[in-house]
Protein backbone atom coordinates (compact mmCIF):
# COMPACT_ATOMS: atom_id res chain seq x y z
CA UNK A 1 0.00 0.00 0.00
CA UNK A 2 1.26 3.42 -0.85
CA UNK A 3 -1.02 5.79 1.05
CA UNK A 4 -3.86 5.20 3.47
CA UNK A 5 -5.72 8.18 4.85
CA UNK A 6 -7.89 7.49 7.90
CA UNK A 7 -10.44 9.79 9.55
CA UNK A 8 -8.56 12.88 8.47
CA UNK A 9 -10.14 16.12 9.60
CA UNK A 10 -9.40 19.80 9.45
CA UNK A 11 -11.36 22.39 11.38
CA UNK A 12 -10.98 26.13 11.07
CA UNK A 13 -12.56 27.38 14.30
CA UNK A 14 -15.88 25.56 14.43
CA UNK A 15 -16.10 25.01 10.67
CA UNK A 16 -15.10 21.60 9.34
CA UNK A 17 -13.18 22.04 6.07
CA UNK A 18 -12.27 18.34 5.65
CA UNK A 19 -13.70 15.17 7.16
CA UNK A 20 -12.29 12.38 5.00
CA UNK A 21 -13.18 8.94 6.32
CA UNK A 22 -10.81 6.90 4.17
CA UNK A 23 -8.72 7.14 1.03
CA UNK A 24 -6.43 4.34 -0.10
CA UNK A 25 -3.93 4.57 -2.88
CA UNK A 26 -2.63 1.01 -3.31
CA UNK A 27 -0.94 1.29 -6.66
CA UNK A 28 0.32 4.21 -8.71
CA UNK A 29 -2.68 6.09 -10.06
CA UNK A 30 -3.76 9.26 -11.74
CA UNK A 31 -6.39 10.58 -9.37
CA UNK A 32 -8.59 13.62 -9.83
CA UNK A 33 -10.25 15.24 -6.85
CA UNK A 34 -13.33 17.14 -7.83
CA UNK A 35 -15.89 19.21 -6.00
CA UNK A 36 -17.13 22.76 -5.83
CA UNK A 37 -15.07 25.63 -4.55
CA UNK A 38 -14.88 25.30 -0.77
CA UNK A 39 -15.39 21.51 -0.80
CA UNK A 40 -12.03 20.96 0.93
CA UNK A 41 -9.88 19.78 -1.99
CA UNK A 42 -7.05 22.19 -1.44
CA UNK A 43 -6.99 21.69 2.33
CA UNK A 44 -6.85 17.91 1.81
CA UNK A 45 -3.80 18.12 -0.48
CA UNK A 46 -2.09 20.63 1.78
CA UNK A 47 -2.54 18.32 4.78
CA UNK A 48 -0.95 15.45 2.86
CA UNK A 49 2.31 17.28 2.36
CA UNK A 50 2.11 19.03 5.72
CA UNK A 51 1.63 22.58 4.43
CA UNK A 52 -1.51 22.74 6.60
CA UNK A 53 -1.63 20.96 9.97
CA UNK A 54 -4.41 18.39 10.30
CA UNK A 55 -6.83 18.57 13.23
CA UNK A 56 -7.06 14.77 13.61
CA UNK A 57 -6.57 11.52 11.74
CA UNK A 58 -3.73 9.61 10.15
CA UNK A 59 -1.95 9.57 6.82
CA UNK A 60 -0.12 6.26 6.65
CA UNK A 61 2.57 5.80 4.06
CA UNK A 62 4.07 2.32 4.14
CA UNK A 63 2.94 2.10 7.74
CA UNK A 64 4.34 5.43 8.97
CA UNK A 65 1.96 8.23 9.92
CA UNK A 66 3.35 11.24 8.07
CA UNK A 67 1.47 13.56 10.43
CA UNK A 68 3.97 12.59 13.15
CA UNK A 69 7.13 13.30 11.12
CA UNK A 70 9.61 15.95 12.25
CA UNK A 71 12.92 17.40 11.16
CA UNK A 72 14.83 15.48 8.50
CA UNK A 73 12.06 12.88 8.11
CA UNK A 74 9.52 15.65 7.47
CA UNK A 75 11.79 17.30 4.90
CA UNK A 76 12.21 13.92 3.25
CA UNK A 77 8.42 13.47 3.10
CA UNK A 78 7.95 16.90 1.57
CA UNK A 79 10.48 15.97 -1.07
CA UNK A 80 8.62 12.70 -1.72
CA UNK A 81 5.38 14.54 -2.46
CA UNK A 82 6.09 17.36 -4.85
CA UNK A 83 3.46 20.08 -5.03
CA UNK A 84 2.19 22.01 -8.03
CA UNK A 85 0.09 25.11 -7.49
CA UNK A 86 -2.53 27.02 -9.46
CA UNK A 87 -0.30 30.10 -9.63
CA UNK A 88 2.89 28.13 -10.52
CA UNK A 89 4.88 29.70 -7.63
CA UNK A 90 8.05 30.22 -9.64
CA UNK A 91 10.62 32.87 -8.75
CA UNK A 92 9.66 35.36 -11.50
CA UNK A 93 13.00 37.09 -12.04
CA UNK A 94 15.12 33.93 -11.98
CA UNK A 95 15.79 32.09 -15.19
CA UNK A 96 13.82 28.96 -16.00
CA UNK A 97 16.60 26.42 -15.53
CA UNK A 98 17.46 27.81 -12.08
CA UNK A 99 13.79 27.70 -11.11
CA UNK A 100 13.78 24.03 -12.06
CA UNK A 101 16.92 23.30 -10.03
CA UNK A 102 15.32 24.84 -6.96
CA UNK A 103 13.41 21.57 -6.77
CA UNK A 104 16.67 20.02 -5.56
CA UNK A 105 16.80 22.27 -2.54
CA UNK A 106 13.37 22.00 -1.09
CA UNK A 107 12.88 25.66 -0.39
CA UNK A 108 16.28 27.18 0.34
CA UNK A 109 16.03 29.30 -2.78
CA UNK A 110 17.72 32.53 -1.70
CA UNK A 111 20.78 30.66 -0.46
CA UNK A 112 20.95 28.61 -3.62
CA UNK A 113 21.15 31.55 -5.97
CA UNK A 114 23.53 33.43 -3.67
CA UNK A 115 26.04 30.61 -3.41
CA UNK A 116 25.52 28.98 -6.78
CA UNK A 117 25.24 25.51 -5.29
CA UNK A 118 24.15 23.59 -8.35
CA UNK A 119 26.32 21.00 -10.02
CA UNK A 120 26.73 20.40 -13.71
CA UNK A 121 24.71 17.21 -13.29
CA UNK A 122 21.84 19.29 -11.83
CA UNK A 123 21.91 21.57 -14.85
CA UNK A 124 21.92 18.63 -17.25
CA UNK A 125 19.03 16.97 -15.45
CA UNK A 126 17.01 20.20 -15.35
CA UNK A 127 17.54 20.70 -19.08
CA UNK A 128 16.49 17.10 -19.75
CA UNK A 129 13.23 17.63 -17.83
CA UNK A 130 12.59 20.88 -19.72
CA UNK A 131 13.29 19.10 -22.99
CA UNK A 132 10.83 16.31 -22.24
CA UNK A 133 8.22 18.96 -21.40
CA UNK A 134 8.89 20.75 -24.68
CA UNK A 135 10.24 24.00 -23.23
CA UNK A 136 14.04 23.57 -23.32
CA UNK A 137 14.34 26.52 -25.69
CA UNK A 138 13.17 28.83 -22.87
CA UNK A 139 15.72 27.59 -20.32
CA UNK A 140 17.62 30.87 -20.06
CA UNK A 141 14.65 33.23 -20.04
CA UNK A 142 13.28 34.70 -16.85
CA UNK A 143 10.32 32.67 -15.62
CA UNK A 144 8.08 35.75 -15.79
CA UNK A 145 8.62 36.00 -19.56
CA UNK A 146 6.83 32.68 -20.18
CA UNK A 147 3.14 32.08 -20.78
CA UNK A 148 1.05 30.50 -18.03
CA UNK A 149 1.11 27.08 -19.68
CA UNK A 150 4.88 27.24 -20.07
CA UNK A 151 5.31 28.37 -16.46
CA UNK A 152 3.24 25.46 -15.23
CA UNK A 153 5.47 23.09 -17.20
CA UNK A 154 8.48 24.70 -15.51
CA UNK A 155 6.79 24.00 -12.18
CA UNK A 156 6.33 20.36 -13.23
CA UNK A 157 10.03 20.13 -14.14
CA UNK A 158 10.89 21.63 -10.74
CA UNK A 159 8.67 19.03 -9.06
CA UNK A 160 10.44 16.23 -10.96
CA UNK A 161 13.85 17.52 -9.80
CA UNK A 162 12.79 16.48 -6.30
CA UNK A 163 12.66 12.83 -7.42
CA UNK A 164 9.21 12.63 -5.86
CA UNK A 165 7.14 9.53 -5.19
CA UNK A 166 3.89 11.46 -5.64
CA UNK A 167 2.90 14.63 -7.38
CA UNK A 168 0.17 16.68 -5.71
CA UNK A 169 -1.30 19.30 -8.02
CA UNK A 170 -3.67 21.91 -6.57
CA UNK A 171 -5.84 23.24 -9.41
CA UNK A 172 -2.94 23.00 -11.87
CA UNK A 173 -4.97 24.23 -14.84
CA UNK A 174 -7.40 26.65 -13.22
CA UNK A 175 -5.43 29.68 -14.48
CA UNK A 176 -4.88 28.36 -17.99
CA UNK A 177 -6.74 28.62 -21.28
CA UNK A 178 -8.12 25.32 -22.68
CA UNK A 179 -5.19 24.62 -24.98
CA UNK A 180 -2.55 25.14 -22.28
CA UNK A 181 -4.70 23.22 -19.84
CA UNK A 182 -4.57 20.26 -22.21
CA UNK A 183 -0.78 20.49 -22.57
CA UNK A 184 -0.31 20.57 -18.80
CA UNK A 185 -2.74 17.70 -18.12
CA UNK A 186 -1.05 15.65 -20.86
CA UNK A 187 2.29 16.30 -19.15
CA UNK A 188 0.95 15.18 -15.75
CA UNK A 189 -0.62 12.10 -17.30
CA UNK A 190 2.68 11.21 -18.99
CA UNK A 191 4.52 11.47 -15.68
CA UNK A 192 2.11 8.95 -14.23
CA UNK A 193 2.23 6.57 -17.19
CA UNK A 194 5.95 6.75 -18.00
CA UNK A 195 7.43 7.11 -14.53
CA UNK A 196 4.81 5.19 -12.57
CA UNK A 197 4.28 8.06 -10.12
CA UNK A 198 0.95 8.70 -8.48
CA UNK A 199 -0.44 12.06 -9.50
CA UNK A 200 -3.24 13.49 -7.41
CA UNK A 201 -4.79 16.63 -8.80
CA UNK A 202 -7.54 18.93 -7.70
CA UNK A 203 -9.71 19.80 -10.65
CA UNK A 204 -12.88 21.74 -10.83
CA UNK A 205 -14.42 20.20 -13.89
CA UNK A 206 -15.73 16.71 -14.25
CA UNK A 207 -14.80 16.64 -17.92
CA UNK A 208 -11.11 17.06 -17.18
CA UNK A 209 -11.25 14.35 -14.54
CA UNK A 210 -13.00 11.93 -16.91
CA UNK A 211 -10.54 12.62 -19.67
CA UNK A 212 -7.27 12.29 -17.76
CA UNK A 213 -7.85 10.37 -14.54
CA UNK A 214 -8.37 6.64 -13.93
CA UNK A 215 -9.91 7.36 -10.60
CA UNK A 216 -11.96 10.24 -9.29
CA UNK A 217 -12.55 11.29 -5.70
CA UNK A 218 -15.56 13.53 -5.26
CA UNK A 219 -15.71 15.87 -2.30
CA UNK A 220 -18.65 17.79 -0.95
CA UNK A 221 -18.57 19.91 2.21
CA UNK A 222 -15.33 18.24 3.30
CA UNK A 223 -16.51 14.67 2.86
CA UNK A 224 -15.62 12.02 0.32
CA UNK A 225 -18.87 11.40 -1.56
CA UNK A 226 -17.48 9.39 -4.46
CA UNK A 227 -14.35 7.31 -5.04
CA UNK A 228 -14.06 5.20 -8.14
CA UNK A 229 -13.43 5.02 -11.85
CA UNK A 230 -14.32 8.14 -13.78
CA UNK A 231 -16.88 6.20 -15.90
CA UNK A 232 -19.01 5.51 -12.84
CA UNK A 233 -19.20 9.09 -11.78
CA UNK A 234 -22.79 10.26 -12.05
CA UNK A 235 -23.97 13.72 -12.82
CA UNK A 236 -25.02 13.93 -9.18
CA UNK A 237 -21.50 15.05 -8.29
P1 LIG B 1 -9.16 28.28 -3.73
O1 LIG B 1 -10.52 28.67 -4.26
O2 LIG B 1 -8.11 28.12 -4.78
O3 LIG B 1 -9.21 27.14 -2.78
P2 LIG B 1 -9.37 30.49 -1.96
O4 LIG B 1 -9.48 31.80 -2.68
O5 LIG B 1 -10.57 29.81 -1.41
O6 LIG B 1 -8.60 29.52 -2.92
O7 LIG B 1 -8.32 30.63 -0.78
C1 LIG B 1 -7.10 31.29 -0.95
C2 LIG B 1 -6.35 31.27 0.36
O8 LIG B 1 -7.18 31.79 1.41
C3 LIG B 1 -5.95 29.89 0.82
O9 LIG B 1 -4.67 29.95 1.40
C4 LIG B 1 -6.97 29.49 1.85
O10 LIG B 1 -6.41 28.63 2.82
C5 LIG B 1 -7.34 30.83 2.46
N1 LIG B 1 -8.75 30.86 2.85
C6 LIG B 1 -9.79 30.35 2.19
N2 LIG B 1 -10.93 30.53 2.85
C7 LIG B 1 -10.60 31.20 3.97
C8 LIG B 1 -11.35 31.69 5.08
N3 LIG B 1 -12.68 31.50 5.19
N4 LIG B 1 -10.69 32.34 6.04
C9 LIG B 1 -9.37 32.51 5.95
N5 LIG B 1 -8.61 32.07 4.95
C10 LIG B 1 -9.21 31.42 3.97
P1 LIG C 1 -11.48 23.87 -2.24
O1 LIG C 1 -10.03 23.65 -2.49
O2 LIG C 1 -12.31 22.66 -2.52
O3 LIG C 1 -12.00 25.11 -2.92
P2 LIG C 1 -10.61 24.62 0.39
O4 LIG C 1 -9.87 23.45 0.91
O5 LIG C 1 -9.85 25.78 -0.13
O6 LIG C 1 -11.68 24.12 -0.68
O7 LIG C 1 -11.56 25.16 1.53
C1 LIG C 1 -12.40 24.30 2.31
C2 LIG C 1 -13.12 25.14 3.35
O8 LIG C 1 -12.18 25.59 4.32
C3 LIG C 1 -13.77 26.40 2.80
O9 LIG C 1 -14.97 26.59 3.53
C4 LIG C 1 -12.77 27.49 3.11
O10 LIG C 1 -13.40 28.74 3.24
C5 LIG C 1 -12.19 27.00 4.41
N1 LIG C 1 -10.80 27.45 4.61
C6 LIG C 1 -9.74 27.14 3.82
N2 LIG C 1 -8.63 27.70 4.30
C7 LIG C 1 -8.98 28.38 5.41
C8 LIG C 1 -8.27 29.16 6.36
N3 LIG C 1 -6.96 29.35 6.25
N4 LIG C 1 -8.97 29.69 7.39
C9 LIG C 1 -10.30 29.47 7.50
N5 LIG C 1 -11.03 28.75 6.64
C10 LIG C 1 -10.39 28.20 5.61
Coordinates of C-alpha atoms and ligand atoms in Angstrom, one line a residue:
X1 CA 0.0 0.0 0.0
X2 CA 1.3 3.4 -0.9
X3 CA -1.0 5.8 1.1
X4 CA -3.9 5.2 3.5
X5 CA -5.7 8.2 4.9
X6 CA -7.9 7.5 7.9
X7 CA -10.4 9.8 9.6
X8 CA -8.6 12.9 8.5
X9 CA -10.1 16.1 9.6
X10 CA -9.4 19.8 9.4
X11 CA -11.4 22.4 11.4
X12 CA -11.0 26.1 11.1
X13 CA -12.6 27.4 14.3
X14 CA -15.9 25.6 14.4
X15 CA -16.1 25.0 10.7
X16 CA -15.1 21.6 9.3
X17 CA -13.2 22.0 6.1
X18 CA -12.3 18.3 5.7
X19 CA -13.7 15.2 7.2
X20 CA -12.3 12.4 5.0
X21 CA -13.2 8.9 6.3
X22 CA -10.8 6.9 4.2
X23 CA -8.7 7.1 1.0
X24 CA -6.4 4.3 -0.1
X25 CA -3.9 4.6 -2.9
X26 CA -2.6 1.0 -3.3
X27 CA -0.9 1.3 -6.7
X28 CA 0.3 4.2 -8.7
X29 CA -2.7 6.1 -10.1
X30 CA -3.8 9.3 -11.7
X31 CA -6.4 10.6 -9.4
X32 CA -8.6 13.6 -9.8
X33 CA -10.3 15.2 -6.8
X34 CA -13.3 17.1 -7.8
X35 CA -15.9 19.2 -6.0
X36 CA -17.1 22.8 -5.8
X37 CA -15.1 25.6 -4.6
X38 CA -14.9 25.3 -0.8
X39 CA -15.4 21.5 -0.8
X40 CA -12.0 21.0 0.9
X41 CA -9.9 19.8 -2.0
X42 CA -7.1 22.2 -1.4
X43 CA -7.0 21.7 2.3
X44 CA -6.8 17.9 1.8
X45 CA -3.8 18.1 -0.5
X46 CA -2.1 20.6 1.8
X47 CA -2.5 18.3 4.8
X48 CA -0.9 15.4 2.9
X49 CA 2.3 17.3 2.4
X50 CA 2.1 19.0 5.7
X51 CA 1.6 22.6 4.4
X52 CA -1.5 22.7 6.6
X53 CA -1.6 21.0 10.0
X54 CA -4.4 18.4 10.3
X55 CA -6.8 18.6 13.2
X56 CA -7.1 14.8 13.6
X57 CA -6.6 11.5 11.7
X58 CA -3.7 9.6 10.1
X59 CA -2.0 9.6 6.8
X60 CA -0.1 6.3 6.6
X61 CA 2.6 5.8 4.1
X62 CA 4.1 2.3 4.1
X63 CA 2.9 2.1 7.7
X64 CA 4.3 5.4 9.0
X65 CA 2.0 8.2 9.9
X66 CA 3.4 11.2 8.1
X67 CA 1.5 13.6 10.4
X68 CA 4.0 12.6 13.1
X69 CA 7.1 13.3 11.1
X70 CA 9.6 15.9 12.3
X71 CA 12.9 17.4 11.2
X72 CA 14.8 15.5 8.5
X73 CA 12.1 12.9 8.1
X74 CA 9.5 15.7 7.5
X75 CA 11.8 17.3 4.9
X76 CA 12.2 13.9 3.3
X77 CA 8.4 13.5 3.1
X78 CA 7.9 16.9 1.6
X79 CA 10.5 16.0 -1.1
X80 CA 8.6 12.7 -1.7
X81 CA 5.4 14.5 -2.5
X82 CA 6.1 17.4 -4.9
X83 CA 3.5 20.1 -5.0
X84 CA 2.2 22.0 -8.0
X85 CA 0.1 25.1 -7.5
X86 CA -2.5 27.0 -9.5
X87 CA -0.3 30.1 -9.6
X88 CA 2.9 28.1 -10.5
X89 CA 4.9 29.7 -7.6
X90 CA 8.1 30.2 -9.6
X91 CA 10.6 32.9 -8.7
X92 CA 9.7 35.4 -11.5
X93 CA 13.0 37.1 -12.0
X94 CA 15.1 33.9 -12.0
X95 CA 15.8 32.1 -15.2
X96 CA 13.8 29.0 -16.0
X97 CA 16.6 26.4 -15.5
X98 CA 17.5 27.8 -12.1
X99 CA 13.8 27.7 -11.1
X100 CA 13.8 24.0 -12.1
X101 CA 16.9 23.3 -10.0
X102 CA 15.3 24.8 -7.0
X103 CA 13.4 21.6 -6.8
X104 CA 16.7 20.0 -5.6
X105 CA 16.8 22.3 -2.5
X106 CA 13.4 22.0 -1.1
X107 CA 12.9 25.7 -0.4
X108 CA 16.3 27.2 0.3
X109 CA 16.0 29.3 -2.8
X110 CA 17.7 32.5 -1.7
X111 CA 20.8 30.7 -0.5
X112 CA 20.9 28.6 -3.6
X113 CA 21.1 31.5 -6.0
X114 CA 23.5 33.4 -3.7
X115 CA 26.0 30.6 -3.4
X116 CA 25.5 29.0 -6.8
X117 CA 25.2 25.5 -5.3
X118 CA 24.1 23.6 -8.4
X119 CA 26.3 21.0 -10.0
X120 CA 26.7 20.4 -13.7
X121 CA 24.7 17.2 -13.3
X122 CA 21.8 19.3 -11.8
X123 CA 21.9 21.6 -14.8
X124 CA 21.9 18.6 -17.2
X125 CA 19.0 17.0 -15.5
X126 CA 17.0 20.2 -15.3
X127 CA 17.5 20.7 -19.1
X128 CA 16.5 17.1 -19.8
X129 CA 13.2 17.6 -17.8
X130 CA 12.6 20.9 -19.7
X131 CA 13.3 19.1 -23.0
X132 CA 10.8 16.3 -22.2
X133 CA 8.2 19.0 -21.4
X134 CA 8.9 20.8 -24.7
X135 CA 10.2 24.0 -23.2
X136 CA 14.0 23.6 -23.3
X137 CA 14.3 26.5 -25.7
X138 CA 13.2 28.8 -22.9
X139 CA 15.7 27.6 -20.3
X140 CA 17.6 30.9 -20.1
X141 CA 14.6 33.2 -20.0
X142 CA 13.3 34.7 -16.9
X143 CA 10.3 32.7 -15.6
X144 CA 8.1 35.8 -15.8
X145 CA 8.6 36.0 -19.6
X146 CA 6.8 32.7 -20.2
X147 CA 3.1 32.1 -20.8
X148 CA 1.1 30.5 -18.0
X149 CA 1.1 27.1 -19.7
X150 CA 4.9 27.2 -20.1
X151 CA 5.3 28.4 -16.5
X152 CA 3.2 25.5 -15.2
X153 CA 5.5 23.1 -17.2
X154 CA 8.5 24.7 -15.5
X155 CA 6.8 24.0 -12.2
X156 CA 6.3 20.4 -13.2
X157 CA 10.0 20.1 -14.1
X158 CA 10.9 21.6 -10.7
X159 CA 8.7 19.0 -9.1
X160 CA 10.4 16.2 -11.0
X161 CA 13.9 17.5 -9.8
X162 CA 12.8 16.5 -6.3
X163 CA 12.7 12.8 -7.4
X164 CA 9.2 12.6 -5.9
X165 CA 7.1 9.5 -5.2
X166 CA 3.9 11.5 -5.6
X167 CA 2.9 14.6 -7.4
X168 CA 0.2 16.7 -5.7
X169 CA -1.3 19.3 -8.0
X170 CA -3.7 21.9 -6.6
X171 CA -5.8 23.2 -9.4
X172 CA -2.9 23.0 -11.9
X173 CA -5.0 24.2 -14.8
X174 CA -7.4 26.7 -13.2
X175 CA -5.4 29.7 -14.5
X176 CA -4.9 28.4 -18.0
X177 CA -6.7 28.6 -21.3
X178 CA -8.1 25.3 -22.7
X179 CA -5.2 24.6 -25.0
X180 CA -2.5 25.1 -22.3
X181 CA -4.7 23.2 -19.8
X182 CA -4.6 20.3 -22.2
X183 CA -0.8 20.5 -22.6
X184 CA -0.3 20.6 -18.8
X185 CA -2.7 17.7 -18.1
X186 CA -1.1 15.7 -20.9
X187 CA 2.3 16.3 -19.1
X188 CA 1.0 15.2 -15.8
X189 CA -0.6 12.1 -17.3
X190 CA 2.7 11.2 -19.0
X191 CA 4.5 11.5 -15.7
X192 CA 2.1 9.0 -14.2
X193 CA 2.2 6.6 -17.2
X194 CA 5.9 6.8 -18.0
X195 CA 7.4 7.1 -14.5
X196 CA 4.8 5.2 -12.6
X197 CA 4.3 8.1 -10.1
X198 CA 1.0 8.7 -8.5
X199 CA -0.4 12.1 -9.5
X200 CA -3.2 13.5 -7.4
X201 CA -4.8 16.6 -8.8
X202 CA -7.5 18.9 -7.7
X203 CA -9.7 19.8 -10.6
X204 CA -12.9 21.7 -10.8
X205 CA -14.4 20.2 -13.9
X206 CA -15.7 16.7 -14.2
X207 CA -14.8 16.6 -17.9
X208 CA -11.1 17.1 -17.2
X209 CA -11.2 14.3 -14.5
X210 CA -13.0 11.9 -16.9
X211 CA -10.5 12.6 -19.7
X212 CA -7.3 12.3 -17.8
X213 CA -7.8 10.4 -14.5
X214 CA -8.4 6.6 -13.9
X215 CA -9.9 7.4 -10.6
X216 CA -12.0 10.2 -9.3
X217 CA -12.6 11.3 -5.7
X218 CA -15.6 13.5 -5.3
X219 CA -15.7 15.9 -2.3
X220 CA -18.7 17.8 -0.9
X221 CA -18.6 19.9 2.2
X222 CA -15.3 18.2 3.3
X223 CA -16.5 14.7 2.9
X224 CA -15.6 12.0 0.3
X225 CA -18.9 11.4 -1.6
X226 CA -17.5 9.4 -4.5
X227 CA -14.3 7.3 -5.0
X228 CA -14.1 5.2 -8.1
X229 CA -13.4 5.0 -11.8
X230 CA -14.3 8.1 -13.8
X231 CA -16.9 6.2 -15.9
X232 CA -19.0 5.5 -12.8
X233 CA -19.2 9.1 -11.8
X234 CA -22.8 10.3 -12.0
X235 CA -24.0 13.7 -12.8
X236 CA -25.0 13.9 -9.2
X237 CA -21.5 15.1 -8.3
Ligands
LIG1 P1 -9.2 28.3 -3.7 O1 -10.5 28.7 -4.3 O2 -8.1 28.1 -4.8 O3 -9.2 27.1 -2.8 P2 -9.4 30.5 -2.0 O4 -9.5 31.8 -2.7 O5 -10.6 29.8 -1.4 O6 -8.6 29.5 -2.9 O7 -8.3 30.6 -0.8 C1 -7.1 31.3 -1.0 C2 -6.4 31.3 0.4 O8 -7.2 31.8 1.4 C3 -6.0 29.9 0.8 O9 -4.7 29.9 1.4 C4 -7.0 29.5 1.8 O10 -6.4 28.6 2.8 C5 -7.3 30.8 2.5 N1 -8.8 30.9 2.9 C6 -9.8 30.3 2.2 N2 -10.9 30.5 2.9 C7 -10.6 31.2 4.0 C8 -11.4 31.7 5.1 N3 -12.7 31.5 5.2 N4 -10.7 32.3 6.0 C9 -9.4 32.5 6.0 N5 -8.6 32.1 5.0 C10 -9.2 31.4 4.0
LIG2 P1 -11.5 23.9 -2.2 O1 -10.0 23.7 -2.5 O2 -12.3 22.7 -2.5 O3 -12.0 25.1 -2.9 P2 -10.6 24.6 0.4 O4 -9.9 23.5 0.9 O5 -9.9 25.8 -0.1 O6 -11.7 24.1 -0.7 O7 -11.6 25.2 1.5 C1 -12.4 24.3 2.3 C2 -13.1 25.1 3.4 O8 -12.2 25.6 4.3 C3 -13.8 26.4 2.8 O9 -15.0 26.6 3.5 C4 -12.8 27.5 3.1 O10 -13.4 28.7 3.2 C5 -12.2 27.0 4.4 N1 -10.8 27.5 4.6 C6 -9.7 27.1 3.8 N2 -8.6 27.7 4.3 C7 -9.0 28.4 5.4 C8 -8.3 29.2 6.4 N3 -7.0 29.4 6.3 N4 -9.0 29.7 7.4 C9 -10.3 29.5 7.5 N5 -11.0 28.8 6.6 C10 -10.4 28.2 5.6

